[in-house]
N, CA and C of each residue as an Amber inpcrd file, in Angstrom:
protein
   360
 -19.8820000-123.1700000 115.3590000 -18.6200000-123.0350000 114.6640000
 -17.6650000-122.1340000 115.4470000 -18.1490000-120.9550000 115.8660000
 -17.3090000-120.0340000 116.6290000 -16.9240000-120.6600000 117.9600000
 -17.8510000-121.3580000 118.5830000 -17.5570000-122.0050000 119.8690000
 -16.4470000-123.0470000 119.7030000 -16.4770000-123.8270000 118.6320000
 -15.4250000-124.8250000 118.3940000 -14.0730000-124.1540000 118.2100000
 -14.0680000-123.0240000 117.4830000 -12.8340000-122.2750000 117.2560000
 -12.2770000-121.7780000 118.5900000 -13.1420000-121.2360000 119.4420000
 -12.7060000-120.7360000 120.7520000 -12.1520000-121.8740000 121.6070000
 -12.8050000-123.0310000 121.5860000 -12.3160000-124.1840000 122.3470000
 -10.9490000-124.6160000 121.8210000 -10.7780000-124.6490000 120.5080000
  -9.4890000-125.0270000 119.9250000  -8.4020000-124.0580000 120.3650000
  -8.7100000-122.7740000 120.3790000  -7.7240000-121.7790000 120.8230000
  -7.3270000-122.0060000 122.2760000  -8.3060000-122.2750000 123.1100000
  -8.0230000-122.5180000 124.5280000  -7.1630000-123.7610000 124.7080000
  -7.4230000-124.7980000 123.9240000  -6.6170000-126.0150000 124.0100000
  -5.1800000-125.7450000 123.5830000  -4.9810000-124.8450000 122.6400000
  -3.6270000-124.4900000 122.1900000  -2.9540000-123.5390000 123.1660000
  -3.7280000-123.0170000 124.1290000  -3.1630000-122.0820000 125.0960000
  -3.2270000-120.6360000 124.6380000  -4.0390000-120.3410000 123.6360000
  -4.1840000-118.9710000 123.1520000  -5.6100000-118.5260000 123.4470000
  -5.7370000-117.4100000 124.1430000  -7.0730000-116.9330000 124.4720000
  -7.7150000-116.2870000 123.2530000  -9.0460000-116.3980000 123.1120000
  -9.7280000-115.7740000 121.9800000  -9.4910000-114.2690000 121.9220000
  -9.2420000-113.6290000 123.0770000  -8.9990000-112.1820000 123.0740000
  -7.7030000-111.8310000 122.3670000  -6.8360000-112.8170000 122.1310000
  -5.5720000-112.5570000 121.4400000  -5.8150000-112.0140000 120.0440000
  -6.9490000-112.3340000 119.4530000  -7.2210000-111.8960000 118.0930000
  -7.9160000-110.5420000 118.0620000  -8.1930000-109.9750000 119.2370000
  -8.7910000-108.6530000 119.2930000  -7.7410000-107.5860000 119.0040000
  -6.4920000-107.9410000 119.0850000  -5.3970000-107.0110000 118.8730000
  -4.9470000-107.0330000 117.4120000  -4.6250000-105.8650000 116.8910000
  -4.0240000-105.7620000 115.5650000  -2.5180000-105.6430000 115.7920000
  -1.8340000-106.7570000 115.8390000  -0.4070000-106.7660000 116.1360000
   0.3680000-106.6260000 114.8380000   1.4030000-105.7800000 114.8760000
   2.2560000-105.6340000 113.7070000   3.7200000-105.6360000 114.1420000
   4.5830000-106.1180000 113.2460000   6.0300000-106.1010000 113.4540000
   6.6450000-105.3710000 112.2730000   7.4240000-104.3470000 112.5590000
   8.1050000-103.6030000 111.5060000   9.6100000-103.7760000 111.6910000
  10.3070000-104.0140000 110.5920000  11.7550000-104.1220000 110.6230000
  12.2970000-103.9330000 109.2160000  13.6030000-103.7770000 109.1130000
  14.2620000-103.6230000 107.8300000  15.5070000-104.4930000 107.8160000
  15.8480000-105.0130000 106.6510000  17.0850000-105.7840000 106.5150000
  18.2960000-104.8690000 106.3170000  18.0910000-103.5600000 106.2110000
  19.2080000-102.6260000 106.0340000  20.2560000-102.8620000 107.1230000
  21.5050000-103.0080000 106.7190000  22.5910000-103.2190000 107.6670000
  22.7970000-104.6710000 108.0650000  21.9410000-105.5730000 107.5920000
  22.1070000-106.9990000 107.9220000  23.3660000-107.5320000 107.2370000
  24.1660000-108.2620000 107.9960000  25.3620000-108.8860000 107.4390000
  24.9890000-110.2980000 107.0230000  24.9090000-110.5700000 105.7180000
  24.4410000-111.8830000 105.2650000  25.4920000-112.9770000 105.4350000
  24.9830000-114.1880000 105.5040000  25.7850000-115.4090000 105.4700000
  26.7730000-115.5410000 106.6280000  26.3720000-115.0870000 107.8000000
  27.1560000-115.3180000 109.0100000  26.5270000-116.5030000 109.7390000
  27.3400000-117.2630000 110.4530000  26.8040000-118.3960000 111.1970000
  25.7700000-117.9270000 112.2100000  26.1130000-116.9220000 112.9910000
  25.1640000-116.3250000 113.9320000  24.9500000-114.8850000 113.5440000
  23.6980000-114.4720000 113.5960000  23.3530000-113.1210000 113.2000000
  22.3600000-112.5630000 114.2100000  22.4580000-111.2590000 114.4390000
  21.5540000-110.5980000 115.3830000  20.3210000-110.0680000 114.6610000
  19.2560000-109.9310000 115.4280000  18.0320000-109.3610000 114.8820000
  18.2530000-107.9010000 114.5050000  17.4870000-107.4360000 113.5160000
  17.4710000-105.9970000 113.2450000  16.5980000-105.3060000 114.2930000
  16.6290000-103.9850000 114.3200000  15.7160000-103.2380000 115.1880000
  14.2960000-103.5770000 114.7500000  13.4430000-103.8620000 115.7280000
  12.0500000-104.2050000 115.4460000  11.1360000-103.3050000 116.2620000
  10.0200000-102.9620000 115.6600000   8.9900000-102.2080000 116.3650000
   7.7240000-103.0520000 116.3160000   7.2410000-103.4210000 117.4950000
   6.0360000-104.2470000 117.6030000   4.9270000-103.3790000 118.1830000
   3.8150000-103.3490000 117.4990000   2.6780000-102.5410000 117.9450000
   1.4480000-103.4280000 118.1220000   0.5880000-103.0180000 119.0560000
  -0.7000000-103.6750000 119.2280000  -0.6610000-104.9850000 119.9850000
   0.4500000-105.2980000 120.6650000   0.5170000-106.5530000 121.4180000
  -0.2860000-106.4160000 122.7110000  -0.7030000-107.5460000 123.2920000
  -1.4910000-107.4830000 124.5280000  -0.7180000-106.7790000 125.6490000
  -1.3900000-105.9130000 126.3670000  -0.7530000-105.1680000 127.4620000
  -0.2120000-106.0890000 128.5420000  -0.8110000-107.2780000 128.6760000
  -0.3820000-108.2290000 129.7090000   0.9220000-108.9400000 129.3420000
   1.3570000-108.8080000 128.0980000   2.5510000-109.5220000 127.6270000
   3.8030000-108.9580000 128.2890000   4.5950000-109.8560000 128.8450000
   5.8580000-109.4750000 129.5010000   7.0710000-110.0550000 128.7880000
   6.8440000-111.1080000 127.9980000   7.9330000-111.7600000 127.2730000
   7.4750000-112.0290000 125.8430000   8.4630000-112.1450000 124.9570000
   8.1490000-112.4620000 123.5680000   9.1880000-113.4610000 123.0560000
   8.7150000-114.4800000 122.3720000   9.5900000-115.4360000 121.6940000
   9.6320000-114.9930000 120.2440000  10.8310000-114.6640000 119.7570000
  11.0140000-114.2610000 118.3610000  11.7200000-115.3850000 117.6270000
  11.1100000-115.8640000 116.5440000  11.6130000-117.0110000 115.7880000
  11.7340000-116.6110000 114.3220000  12.8810000-116.9070000 113.7230000
  13.1150000-116.6140000 112.3120000  13.0600000-117.9180000 111.5180000
  12.3390000-117.8930000 110.3990000  12.3060000-119.0460000 109.4970000
  12.5230000-118.5650000 108.0660000  13.0500000-119.4680000 107.2650000
  13.2310000-119.2400000 105.8310000  12.4310000-120.3400000 105.1530000
  11.2730000-119.9820000 104.6180000  10.3770000-121.0150000 104.0980000
   9.9920000-121.9360000 105.2460000  10.2530000-123.2340000 105.0900000
   9.9640000-124.1960000 106.1550000  11.1870000-124.4720000 107.0260000
  12.3000000-123.7940000 106.7400000  13.5460000-124.0420000 107.4650000
  13.6800000-123.1290000 108.6760000  13.7430000-123.7040000 109.8820000
  13.9410000-122.8770000 111.0740000  15.3480000-122.2860000 111.0820000
  15.4450000-121.0340000 111.5000000  16.7270000-120.3420000 111.5890000
  17.0820000-120.0180000 113.0390000  16.1810000-120.3530000 113.9710000
  16.4470000-120.1320000 115.3890000  15.6470000-118.9760000 115.9520000
  15.8780000-118.7270000 117.2240000  15.1740000-117.6450000 117.9000000
  15.4260000-117.6840000 119.3860000  14.8480000-116.7360000 120.0940000
  15.0220000-116.6270000 121.5330000  13.7850000-115.9990000 122.1590000
  13.6060000-116.2860000 123.4480000  12.5830000-115.6080000 124.2270000
  13.2710000-114.5290000 125.0460000  12.7230000-113.3200000 124.9900000
  13.3110000-112.1870000 125.6930000  12.2220000-111.4090000 126.4300000
  12.6560000-110.5310000 127.3400000  11.7140000-109.6050000 127.9660000
  11.1880000-108.6650000 126.8930000   9.9040000-108.3500000 126.9690000
   9.2680000-107.4780000 125.9930000   9.2100000-106.0650000 126.5610000
   9.9510000-105.1280000 125.9610000   9.8630000-103.7450000 126.4390000
   8.4430000-103.2090000 126.2670000   7.9790000-102.4240000 127.2250000
   6.6200000-101.8850000 127.1280000   6.4570000-100.9900000 125.9090000
   7.5620000-100.4420000 125.4000000   7.5190000 -99.6150000 124.1960000
   7.2990000-100.4440000 122.9280000   7.6010000-101.7460000 123.0080000
   7.5020000-102.6040000 121.8330000   8.7030000-102.4960000 120.9120000
   9.7110000-101.7270000 121.3020000  10.9050000-101.5680000 120.4740000
  11.9580000-102.5780000 120.9170000  12.2980000-103.4850000 120.0030000
  13.3330000-104.4870000 120.2560000  14.6090000-103.9680000 119.5940000
  15.6180000-103.6020000 120.3850000  16.8500000-103.0960000 119.7740000
  17.6020000-104.2010000 119.0400000  18.4910000-103.8240000 118.1330000
  19.3280000-104.8270000 117.4700000  20.1520000-105.6020000 118.4980000
  20.4980000-106.8220000 118.1420000  21.3730000-107.6920000 118.9320000
  20.7440000-108.2020000 120.2280000  19.4290000-108.3150000 120.2520000
  18.7330000-108.9120000 121.3950000  18.4770000-110.3950000 121.1710000
  18.2870000-110.7820000 119.9040000  17.9690000-112.1620000 119.5370000
  18.9880000-112.6250000 118.5030000  19.5300000-113.8070000 118.7270000
  20.5370000-114.3620000 117.8110000  19.9620000-115.5790000 117.1030000
  20.1730000-115.6270000 115.7820000  19.6870000-116.7220000 114.9550000
  20.7810000-117.1200000 113.9690000  20.5430000-118.1800000 113.2220000
  21.4050000-118.4750000 112.0850000  21.1250000-117.3690000 111.0800000
  22.1530000-116.7890000 110.5260000  22.0080000-115.6010000 109.6990000
  21.2300000-115.8060000 108.4160000  20.6550000-114.7050000 107.9290000
  20.0240000-114.7130000 106.6110000  21.1380000-114.8130000 105.5830000
  20.8920000-115.4870000 104.4860000  21.9470000-115.6730000 103.5030000
  21.3780000-115.6230000 102.0920000  20.6900000-116.6520000 101.7060000
  20.1720000-116.7530000 100.3420000  19.0050000-115.8070000 100.1200000
  18.9040000-115.2460000  98.9220000  17.7190000-114.4490000  98.6180000
  16.4680000-115.3210000  98.7740000  15.5510000-114.8600000  99.5910000
  14.3370000-115.6210000  99.8770000  13.4230000-114.7460000 100.7150000
  12.2600000-115.2710000 101.0370000  11.3520000-114.6010000 101.9600000
  11.5860000-115.2120000 103.3360000  11.8620000-114.3570000 104.2910000
  12.0960000-114.7830000 105.6660000  10.9270000-114.3180000 106.5260000
  10.6250000-115.0940000 107.5660000   9.4850000-114.7960000 108.4380000
   9.9520000-114.6760000 109.8820000   9.5740000-113.5780000 110.5210000
   9.7150000-113.4400000 111.9680000   8.3670000-113.7650000 112.5880000
   8.3470000-114.6900000 113.5360000   7.1480000-115.0140000 114.3020000
   7.3650000-114.5110000 115.7190000   6.3540000-113.8790000 116.2820000
   6.4010000-113.3860000 117.6570000   5.2940000-114.0620000 118.4540000
   5.6770000-114.6930000 119.5650000   4.7230000-115.3390000 120.4640000
   4.7880000-114.5740000 121.7840000   3.6740000-113.9810000 122.1740000
   3.6160000-113.1180000 123.3510000   3.1390000-113.9090000 124.5650000
   3.8590000-113.7290000 125.6810000   3.5550000-114.4870000 126.8880000
   3.3540000-113.5700000 128.0910000   2.4670000-114.0040000 128.9790000
   2.2710000-113.3160000 130.2560000   3.4370000-113.6670000 131.1820000
   3.5090000-113.0070000 132.3180000   4.5870000-113.2610000 133.2830000
   4.6090000-114.7170000 133.7360000   3.4460000-115.3710000 133.7790000
   3.3830000-116.7680000 134.2220000   3.6320000-117.7690000 133.0950000
   3.9350000-117.2670000 131.8770000   4.2430000-118.1430000 130.7500000
   3.0650000-118.4640000 129.8500000   1.8740000-118.0220000 130.2150000
   0.6970000-118.2600000 129.3840000   0.8350000-117.5300000 128.0510000
   0.5650000-118.2310000 126.9680000   0.6090000-117.6110000 125.6410000
  -0.6310000-116.7460000 125.4670000  -0.4030000-115.4790000 125.1300000
  -1.4940000-114.5220000 124.9750000  -1.8610000-114.2720000 123.5180000
  -0.8660000-114.2770000 122.6550000  -1.1090000-113.9670000 121.2440000
   0.1020000-114.3760000 120.4280000  -0.0910000-114.3800000 119.1280000
   0.9840000-114.7380000 118.2040000   0.7550000-113.9840000 116.8950000
   1.8320000-113.5690000 116.2550000   1.7360000-112.9420000 114.9450000
   3.0170000-113.2110000 114.1750000   3.0260000-112.8470000 112.9160000
   4.2540000-112.9890000 112.1190000   4.2600000-111.9260000 111.0310000
   5.4370000-111.7230000 110.4890000   5.6080000-110.8530000 109.3430000
   6.6580000-111.4580000 108.4290000   6.4720000-111.2820000 107.1430000
   7.4130000-111.8350000 106.1540000   7.9960000-110.7060000 105.3360000
   9.2730000-110.8670000 104.9710000   9.9340000-109.8580000 104.1480000
  11.0080000-110.5390000 103.3370000  11.1310000-110.1830000 102.0510000
  12.1980000-110.7590000 101.2350000  13.5650000-110.2110000 101.6400000
  14.5750000-111.0570000 101.5170000  15.9610000-110.6630000 101.7110000
  16.7170000-110.9660000 100.4330000  17.4940000-110.1370000  99.8770000
  17.8130000-108.7890000 100.3740000  16.7340000-107.8060000 100.0700000
């Protein structure tokens, strides 16, 4: 069973070691300007990501609705300042999800995580 899971992860391009990390994303909607066509990310603090990660794809979704995202350089501190990633803005009260996909310098996916938070 574990071997099948590891093979599936490798086929998806995610190494089994990606789950050895306790990755977390912290952010707040404080200061978010709702209902704008384009909106910038809030300040984010990412902890526990793989040390080999050089880039991160940040994607915002509202339920099953994609809101957009971007791939950016990942600061070694894990602190993503505001206005690094642009998406369709948050608007309606709902639970929104940020997904982070961590990549090595060569583009290999190392790990993935997400966090959900209600807006407002």
